[in-house]
Coordinates of C-alpha atoms in Angstrom, one line a residue:
M1 CA 1.4 -17.1 -31.9
I2 CA 2.3 -15.4 -35.2
A3 CA -1.3 -13.9 -35.2
D4 CA -1.3 -13.0 -31.5
N5 CA 2.1 -11.1 -31.9
A6 CA 0.9 -8.8 -34.7
N7 CA 0.2 -5.9 -32.5
G8 CA -2.7 -3.5 -34.0
K9 CA -3.0 -5.8 -37.1
S10 CA -5.9 -8.2 -35.9
Y11 CA -9.3 -7.2 -34.5
L12 CA -9.4 -10.1 -32.3
G13 CA -5.7 -10.7 -31.7
R14 CA -4.1 -10.4 -28.2
G15 CA -1.0 -8.8 -29.1
A16 CA 2.5 -9.8 -28.3
I17 CA 3.6 -10.0 -24.4
R18 CA 5.5 -6.4 -23.6
R19 CA 7.0 -5.1 -20.9
G20 CA 5.1 -3.5 -18.1
E21 CA 3.7 -3.9 -14.8
A22 CA 0.1 -4.7 -16.2
L23 CA -0.6 -8.4 -16.4
L24 CA -3.9 -8.3 -18.7
P25 CA -3.0 -6.3 -22.0
G26 CA -4.5 -8.0 -25.0
L27 CA -6.9 -10.0 -22.9
L28 CA -9.6 -7.4 -22.0
R29 CA -12.3 -6.8 -24.2
C30 CA -15.3 -4.0 -23.9
A31 CA -18.5 -5.2 -23.1
R32 CA -20.1 -2.4 -25.1
C33 CA -18.4 -2.2 -28.2
G34 CA -16.1 -5.4 -28.3
R35 CA -13.0 -3.7 -29.0
R36 CA -9.8 -4.6 -27.3
L37 CA -8.7 -2.5 -24.1
H38 CA -5.5 -0.4 -24.3
V39 CA -3.4 0.0 -21.5
A40 CA -1.9 3.2 -20.2
Y41 CA 0.9 3.8 -17.6
S42 CA 1.1 6.9 -15.3
G43 CA 2.4 7.9 -12.1
K44 CA 6.2 8.4 -10.9
G45 CA 8.4 5.6 -12.7
G46 CA 5.1 4.6 -15.0
N47 CA 4.2 2.3 -12.5
T48 CA 0.6 2.7 -12.2
Q49 CA -1.6 1.2 -15.0
R50 CA -5.2 2.0 -16.5
Y51 CA -7.3 -0.1 -19.0
V52 CA -9.0 2.3 -21.3
C53 CA -11.4 1.5 -24.2
R54 CA -11.5 4.0 -27.1
G55 CA -14.2 2.5 -28.7
T56 CA -15.4 4.5 -31.8
F57 CA -13.7 7.5 -30.6
S58 CA -10.4 9.0 -31.4
D59 CA -7.2 10.0 -29.4
K60 CA -8.8 13.5 -29.5
A61 CA -12.4 12.7 -28.5
V62 CA -14.0 14.1 -25.6
D63 CA -14.8 10.7 -23.7
N64 CA -13.7 7.2 -24.0
C65 CA -16.0 4.0 -23.9
I66 CA -15.1 2.7 -20.3
R67 CA -11.8 3.2 -18.1
F68 CA -10.7 2.0 -14.9
G69 CA -7.5 1.3 -12.8
G70 CA -5.9 -2.1 -13.4
M71 CA -4.4 -2.9 -10.1
R72 CA -7.5 -4.6 -8.6
V73 CA -8.8 -6.3 -11.7
D74 CA -5.1 -7.8 -12.0
R75 CA -5.2 -9.1 -8.6
A76 CA -8.8 -10.5 -9.1
V77 CA -8.0 -12.3 -12.3
V78 CA -4.5 -13.6 -10.8
Q79 CA -6.5 -15.2 -7.6
E80 CA -8.9 -16.9 -10.2
V81 CA -5.9 -18.2 -12.2
L82 CA -3.8 -19.5 -9.2
G83 CA -7.0 -21.1 -7.6
R84 CA -7.4 -23.4 -11.1
L85 CA -3.5 -24.0 -10.8
Q86 CA -3.3 -25.1 -7.2
P87 CA -4.4 -28.7 -7.8
L88 CA -1.4 -29.1 -10.1
G89 CA 1.1 -27.3 -7.8
I90 CA 2.4 -30.5 -6.4
E91 CA 2.5 -32.2 -9.7
A92 CA 4.7 -29.4 -11.4
A93 CA 7.0 -29.7 -8.2
L94 CA 7.5 -33.4 -8.8
A95 CA 7.8 -32.6 -12.4
A96 CA 10.6 -30.1 -11.5
M97 CA 12.7 -32.7 -9.6
E98 CA 12.3 -35.4 -12.3
V99 CA 13.5 -32.9 -14.9
Q100 CA 16.3 -31.9 -12.7
G101 CA 17.4 -35.6 -12.6
Q102 CA 16.9 -36.4 -15.9
E103 CA 19.2 -33.6 -17.4
H104 CA 22.2 -35.6 -16.9
S105 CA 21.2 -38.8 -18.7
D106 CA 19.7 -36.6 -21.5
K107 CA 23.0 -35.0 -22.1
R108 CA 24.7 -38.5 -22.1
Q109 CA 22.2 -39.9 -24.5
Q110 CA 22.7 -36.9 -26.8
V111 CA 26.6 -37.7 -26.8
E112 CA 25.9 -41.3 -27.5
N113 CA 23.4 -40.7 -30.4
A114 CA 26.6 -38.2 -31.6
C115 CA 29.0 -40.9 -31.2
R116 CA 27.1 -43.5 -33.2
Q117 CA 26.4 -40.9 -36.0
A118 CA 30.2 -40.2 -36.1
R119 CA 31.2 -43.8 -36.2
Y120 CA 28.8 -44.2 -39.3
E121 CA 30.5 -41.1 -41.1
A122 CA 33.8 -42.3 -40.2
E123 CA 33.2 -46.0 -41.5
R124 CA 31.6 -44.4 -44.6
A125 CA 34.8 -41.9 -45.3
R126 CA 37.0 -45.3 -44.9
R127 CA 35.0 -47.2 -47.6
Q128 CA 35.1 -44.5 -50.0
Y129 CA 38.8 -44.0 -49.6
N130 CA 39.4 -47.8 -50.0
A131 CA 37.0 -47.9 -53.1
V132 CA 39.2 -44.9 -54.9
D133 CA 41.7 -45.6 -57.5
P134 CA 45.2 -45.3 -56.0
E135 CA 46.6 -43.8 -59.2
N136 CA 44.1 -40.8 -58.8
R137 CA 46.1 -39.4 -56.2
L138 CA 44.0 -35.9 -56.0
V139 CA 40.9 -37.7 -55.1
A140 CA 42.6 -40.2 -52.9
G141 CA 44.2 -37.3 -51.0
E142 CA 40.8 -35.3 -50.5
L143 CA 39.1 -38.6 -49.4
E144 CA 42.0 -39.2 -46.7
R145 CA 41.5 -35.7 -45.5
R146 CA 37.8 -36.4 -45.2
W147 CA 38.4 -39.4 -43.3
N148 CA 41.0 -37.8 -40.7
E149 CA 38.5 -35.1 -40.0
K150 CA 35.8 -37.5 -39.1
L151 CA 38.2 -39.7 -37.2
T152 CA 39.1 -36.6 -35.2
H153 CA 35.6 -35.6 -34.6
L154 CA 34.7 -39.3 -33.3
G155 CA 37.7 -39.1 -30.9
E156 CA 36.4 -35.8 -29.4
L157 CA 33.1 -37.3 -28.9
E158 CA 34.4 -40.6 -27.2
E159 CA 36.6 -38.4 -24.9
E160 CA 33.5 -36.4 -23.8
L161 CA 31.6 -39.6 -23.4
D162 CA 34.0 -40.8 -21.2
R163 CA 34.1 -37.9 -19.1
L164 CA 30.3 -38.2 -18.5
A165 CA 30.4 -42.0 -17.7
P166 CA 31.8 -41.9 -14.1
L167 CA 29.6 -39.0 -13.2
Q168 CA 26.5 -39.8 -11.0
A169 CA 23.2 -37.9 -12.2
P170 CA 22.6 -35.0 -10.0
T171 CA 19.8 -35.1 -7.4
V172 CA 17.9 -32.4 -5.9
S173 CA 19.3 -31.9 -2.4
A174 CA 16.9 -32.0 0.7
D175 CA 16.6 -28.3 1.0
D176 CA 15.6 -28.0 -2.7
R177 CA 13.1 -30.5 -2.5
A178 CA 11.4 -29.0 0.5
R179 CA 11.6 -25.5 -1.1
L180 CA 9.9 -27.1 -4.3
M181 CA 7.3 -29.1 -2.2
A182 CA 6.7 -25.6 -0.2
L183 CA 6.1 -23.6 -3.7
G184 CA 4.0 -26.4 -5.1
K185 CA 1.6 -26.2 -2.0
D186 CA 1.5 -22.4 -2.0
L187 CA 1.5 -21.2 -5.6
A188 CA 0.8 -17.6 -4.3
Q189 CA 4.5 -17.9 -2.8
A190 CA 5.7 -19.0 -6.1
W191 CA 3.9 -16.4 -8.1
D192 CA 5.3 -13.4 -5.9
S193 CA 8.8 -14.8 -5.7
P194 CA 11.6 -12.4 -7.2
G195 CA 12.5 -14.8 -9.8
A196 CA 9.1 -14.8 -11.4
S197 CA 9.1 -11.9 -13.9
N198 CA 5.8 -10.1 -15.2
E199 CA 6.5 -11.7 -18.7
T200 CA 6.4 -15.2 -17.3
R201 CA 3.1 -14.2 -15.3
K202 CA 1.8 -13.0 -18.5
K203 CA 2.2 -16.3 -20.3
I204 CA 0.9 -18.3 -17.6
I205 CA -2.1 -16.3 -17.5
R206 CA -2.5 -16.6 -21.4
L207 CA -2.1 -20.2 -21.1
L208 CA -5.3 -20.5 -19.2
V209 CA -7.4 -17.5 -20.2
K210 CA -8.6 -16.8 -23.8
E211 CA -10.1 -13.4 -23.2
I212 CA -11.9 -11.2 -20.5
I213 CA -15.3 -9.5 -21.3
V214 CA -15.4 -6.2 -18.9
D215 CA -18.0 -3.7 -18.4
V216 CA -18.1 -0.8 -15.7
V217 CA -21.4 -0.9 -13.8
D218 CA -22.0 1.7 -11.2
D219 CA -19.0 1.5 -8.9
S220 CA -17.9 -2.0 -9.8
L221 CA -16.2 -4.0 -12.6
A222 CA -18.4 -6.9 -14.3
L223 CA -16.0 -9.5 -15.7
I224 CA -16.8 -12.5 -17.5
I225 CA -13.5 -15.0 -17.8
H226 CA -13.4 -17.0 -21.0
W227 CA -10.9 -19.9 -20.2
Q228 CA -9.1 -21.8 -22.8
G229 CA -11.5 -25.0 -23.2
G230 CA -14.7 -23.1 -23.4
D231 CA -15.6 -22.5 -19.9
H232 CA -16.2 -19.2 -18.1
T233 CA -16.6 -17.6 -15.0
R234 CA -18.3 -14.4 -13.9
L235 CA -16.6 -12.0 -11.4
I236 CA -17.5 -8.9 -9.7
V237 CA -14.5 -6.4 -8.8
K238 CA -15.0 -3.4 -6.7
K239 CA -13.6 -0.2 -8.4
N240 CA -11.4 2.3 -6.6
K241 CA -13.1 5.6 -5.6
V242 CA -12.0 8.9 -7.2
G243 CA -8.9 9.8 -5.5
Q244 CA -8.0 6.6 -3.8
T245 CA -4.8 5.0 -4.7
R246 CA -2.5 2.2 -3.6
W247 CA -1.1 5.0 -1.3
T248 CA -4.2 5.6 0.9
I249 CA -3.6 5.4 4.4
E250 CA -5.7 3.2 6.8
G251 CA -9.1 4.4 7.8
D252 CA -8.3 4.1 11.4
T253 CA -5.3 6.2 11.0
L254 CA -7.3 8.9 9.2
D255 CA -9.9 9.0 12.0
L256 CA -7.0 9.3 14.7
V257 CA -5.6 12.4 12.9
R258 CA -9.1 14.0 12.7
V259 CA -9.5 13.7 16.5
L260 CA -5.9 14.7 17.4
A261 CA -6.2 17.7 14.9
R262 CA -8.6 19.1 17.5
Q263 CA -6.4 18.9 20.5
M264 CA -2.6 19.6 19.3
S265 CA -0.3 20.7 16.6
D266 CA 1.0 18.8 13.6
L267 CA 4.4 18.2 14.8
S268 CA 2.8 16.8 18.1
I269 CA 0.5 14.7 16.0
A270 CA 3.4 13.1 14.0
A271 CA 4.9 12.2 17.4
I272 CA 2.0 10.4 18.6
L273 CA 1.5 8.5 15.2
N274 CA 4.9 7.4 15.1
R275 CA 4.8 6.2 18.8
A276 CA 1.5 4.1 17.9
G277 CA 3.4 2.3 15.2
K278 CA 1.1 4.1 12.4
R279 CA 2.8 4.5 8.9
T280 CA 2.0 6.5 5.7
G281 CA 0.5 5.2 2.7
K282 CA 4.1 4.6 1.2
D283 CA 5.0 2.9 4.6
N284 CA 7.3 6.0 6.1
S285 CA 7.1 7.6 9.2
W286 CA 5.2 10.7 10.1
T287 CA 6.7 14.2 10.1
R288 CA 5.0 17.5 10.5
S289 CA 4.7 18.3 6.7
R290 CA 3.2 14.8 6.2
V291 CA 0.6 15.4 8.7
C292 CA 0.0 18.9 7.2
S293 CA -0.5 17.3 3.6
L294 CA -2.8 14.8 5.0
R295 CA -4.9 17.3 6.8
N296 CA -5.2 19.4 3.5
T297 CA -6.1 16.4 1.2
H298 CA -9.0 15.6 3.5
G299 CA -10.0 19.1 4.5
I300 CA -9.3 18.6 8.3
A301 CA -8.6 22.3 10.0
P302 CA -5.5 22.9 11.9
Y303 CA -5.6 23.0 15.7
R304 CA -5.5 26.7 17.0
D305 CA -4.7 27.8 20.5
G306 CA -7.4 28.1 22.9
E307 CA -9.5 25.5 20.9
R308 CA -9.9 23.2 23.8
A309 CA -10.8 25.8 26.2
E310 CA -13.8 27.0 24.1
R311 CA -15.0 23.2 23.8
G312 CA -14.8 23.1 27.8
E313 CA -11.8 20.3 27.8
A314 CA -8.4 20.5 29.5
T315 CA -5.6 18.1 29.3
L316 CA -4.1 16.3 32.4
D317 CA -1.5 19.1 33.3
E318 CA -4.2 21.7 32.9
A319 CA -6.7 19.7 35.2
A320 CA -3.6 19.5 37.8
G321 CA -3.4 23.3 37.8
I322 CA -7.2 23.7 38.3
L323 CA -7.1 21.3 41.1
Q324 CA -3.8 22.3 42.7
V325 CA -2.4 19.2 42.6
S326 CA 0.3 17.3 41.0
P327 CA -0.3 15.4 37.5
S328 CA 0.6 12.2 39.1
T329 CA -2.1 12.8 41.6
V330 CA -4.7 13.5 38.8
R331 CA -3.6 10.4 36.9
R332 CA -4.2 8.4 39.9
M333 CA -7.8 10.0 40.2
V334 CA -8.2 8.7 36.8
N335 CA -7.2 5.4 37.2
R336 CA -9.5 5.1 40.4
G337 CA -12.5 6.4 38.3
T338 CA -13.0 9.4 40.5
L339 CA -12.2 11.8 37.8
A340 CA -13.5 11.0 34.0
A341 CA -11.0 11.3 31.2
N342 CA -10.7 10.0 27.7
Q343 CA -7.3 9.1 26.0
L344 CA -7.7 8.4 22.2
C345 CA -4.6 6.1 22.2
K346 CA -1.4 5.2 23.7
G347 CA 0.7 8.5 23.7
A348 CA -2.2 10.9 23.4
P349 CA -3.0 13.5 25.8
W350 CA -5.7 12.7 28.3
I351 CA -8.9 15.0 27.8
I352 CA -10.9 16.3 30.8
H353 CA -14.0 18.1 30.7
L354 CA -14.1 21.1 32.9
S355 CA -17.7 19.8 33.9
D356 CA -16.1 16.9 35.7
I357 CA -13.2 18.8 37.2
E358 CA -15.8 20.9 39.0
N359 CA -17.5 17.9 40.4
D360 CA -17.9 17.9 44.2
A361 CA -16.6 14.4 44.5
V362 CA -13.6 15.6 42.6
R363 CA -13.1 18.5 44.5
R364 CA -13.1 16.7 47.9
E365 CA -10.9 14.0 46.6
A366 CA -8.5 16.8 45.6
D367 CA -8.7 18.6 48.9
A368 CA -8.1 15.4 50.9
R369 CA -5.0 14.6 48.8
R370 CA -3.4 18.2 49.4
S371 CA -3.8 17.7 53.0
R372 CA -1.8 14.6 53.1
R373 CA 1.3 16.6 52.2
P374 CA 3.5 16.2 55.0
A375 CA 3.7 19.6 57.3
S376 CA 7.5 21.0 57.9
H377 CA 8.6 21.6 61.5
D378 CA 10.2 24.7 60.3
P379 CA 7.7 27.8 60.6
R380 CA 9.6 29.5 57.7
Q381 CA 9.0 26.5 55.2
N382 CA 6.3 27.6 52.8
V383 CA 4.0 25.5 50.5
L384 CA 5.1 24.8 47.2
N385 CA 1.9 25.0 44.9
L386 CA 2.5 22.6 41.9

C-alpha cells in the first residue's frame, strides 16, 4: 500500500486514491508504450474526465500516445466488477447483519477484558504496598496513591460493565433486513446509492482489478482486465464520436426537429417538443433559443415564410381556406381517409399536399359538405364563408 501511494515514484505503482469522478486512475496502462495513463478533468465544474497516455512525449509535445473519454470505459469496467461481485451480494448482506448483532457483545467483551486487567493491576499494587517497610513513609505513600488510582479505574470499569449487562444486543429491524437483502440481490443499486462515495468505489475496484491494458483500435477501445489472482478478461468498448457527449439528445428528437424546421418557427417547434414530452440533453424543457442552438449545432436551416407553398404543401387551416370549408370539416375528411394528410407527431401540424386537395373526390366531398349548411328563411341573410 505504501508503494502504491507513492504517486509518480514508481513506474508500475498504481498511485494513491484521490478525489475525482474517474474510477480507474492508476489502473489503466497503455498497450503501446506500457506507461500508466493520466486522468484530466474538464468541462463545467471539472466533472468530465479523459484518460491520456503521454508516452515518451512531454507536456509540450504535439501529440500524445492515446487519449479517450473516461465515462464509457468506467461504466464498462464497473459492470464487469459488479458481475463478479453479484454472487457474493447475499453473503455480504448476511455478514452485515451478523456484524450489526455482534457490536454489542464485542463491546461488552472488551470491557470485561479491561476489568480483568484492572483487577490484576490493583491486586499487584496491593501486594507492593503490603511488602514495603512501614517506616519508609515516602515509598509507602507513593504505593498507596498508585493503589488508589488502580482501584478507582477498576470501579469505573465495573460500573460501565453493569450498565452494559442488562441491555439486549441490538438486532436488525425488519425494514433494515429487507433493505440489506434487496441491496445484496441488486448490487447496482448499492453501487449507485448516495451513501457510496467515489473513494469507496475505487477501493472496491482495486480489490478485484490489478491493472487494465488499453489500446485505441479504430473507433473502439480494446481492454484487457487483469484480475487479482491471475485471471484476465478481454473487453471492447465503443468510443464516443467526435463532438458526442453525455448531453447529446436522443436521435428521434433530432430527427423530429429536422422535419419540423421545414414547417414552422423555432418557437413553435419548442412548444411541440414540450407537449410531446421531449427533453434536452441536460433534461431541460425546450425554448426558442435552445431549438436555435440545436439547429446551429447540426447545421439545420431555419424555417422561412412561404417555404411550404414552394414545396406544394399546406396546413389544415390553409387547406380549409382552399376548399372553402371549416377546419373541422377538413379534419373529418382526413379521419375518413378522403383527404390524405400527414402529422409527424401529436401536436404537430397536419401537412397536406396541394395535389391531393385538387383531387376530384376531395372537391366533391367539400362541395357536398358545403351544400349541407342549413339555409336561412330570411332573404337578407348572407352566407359567411369560413
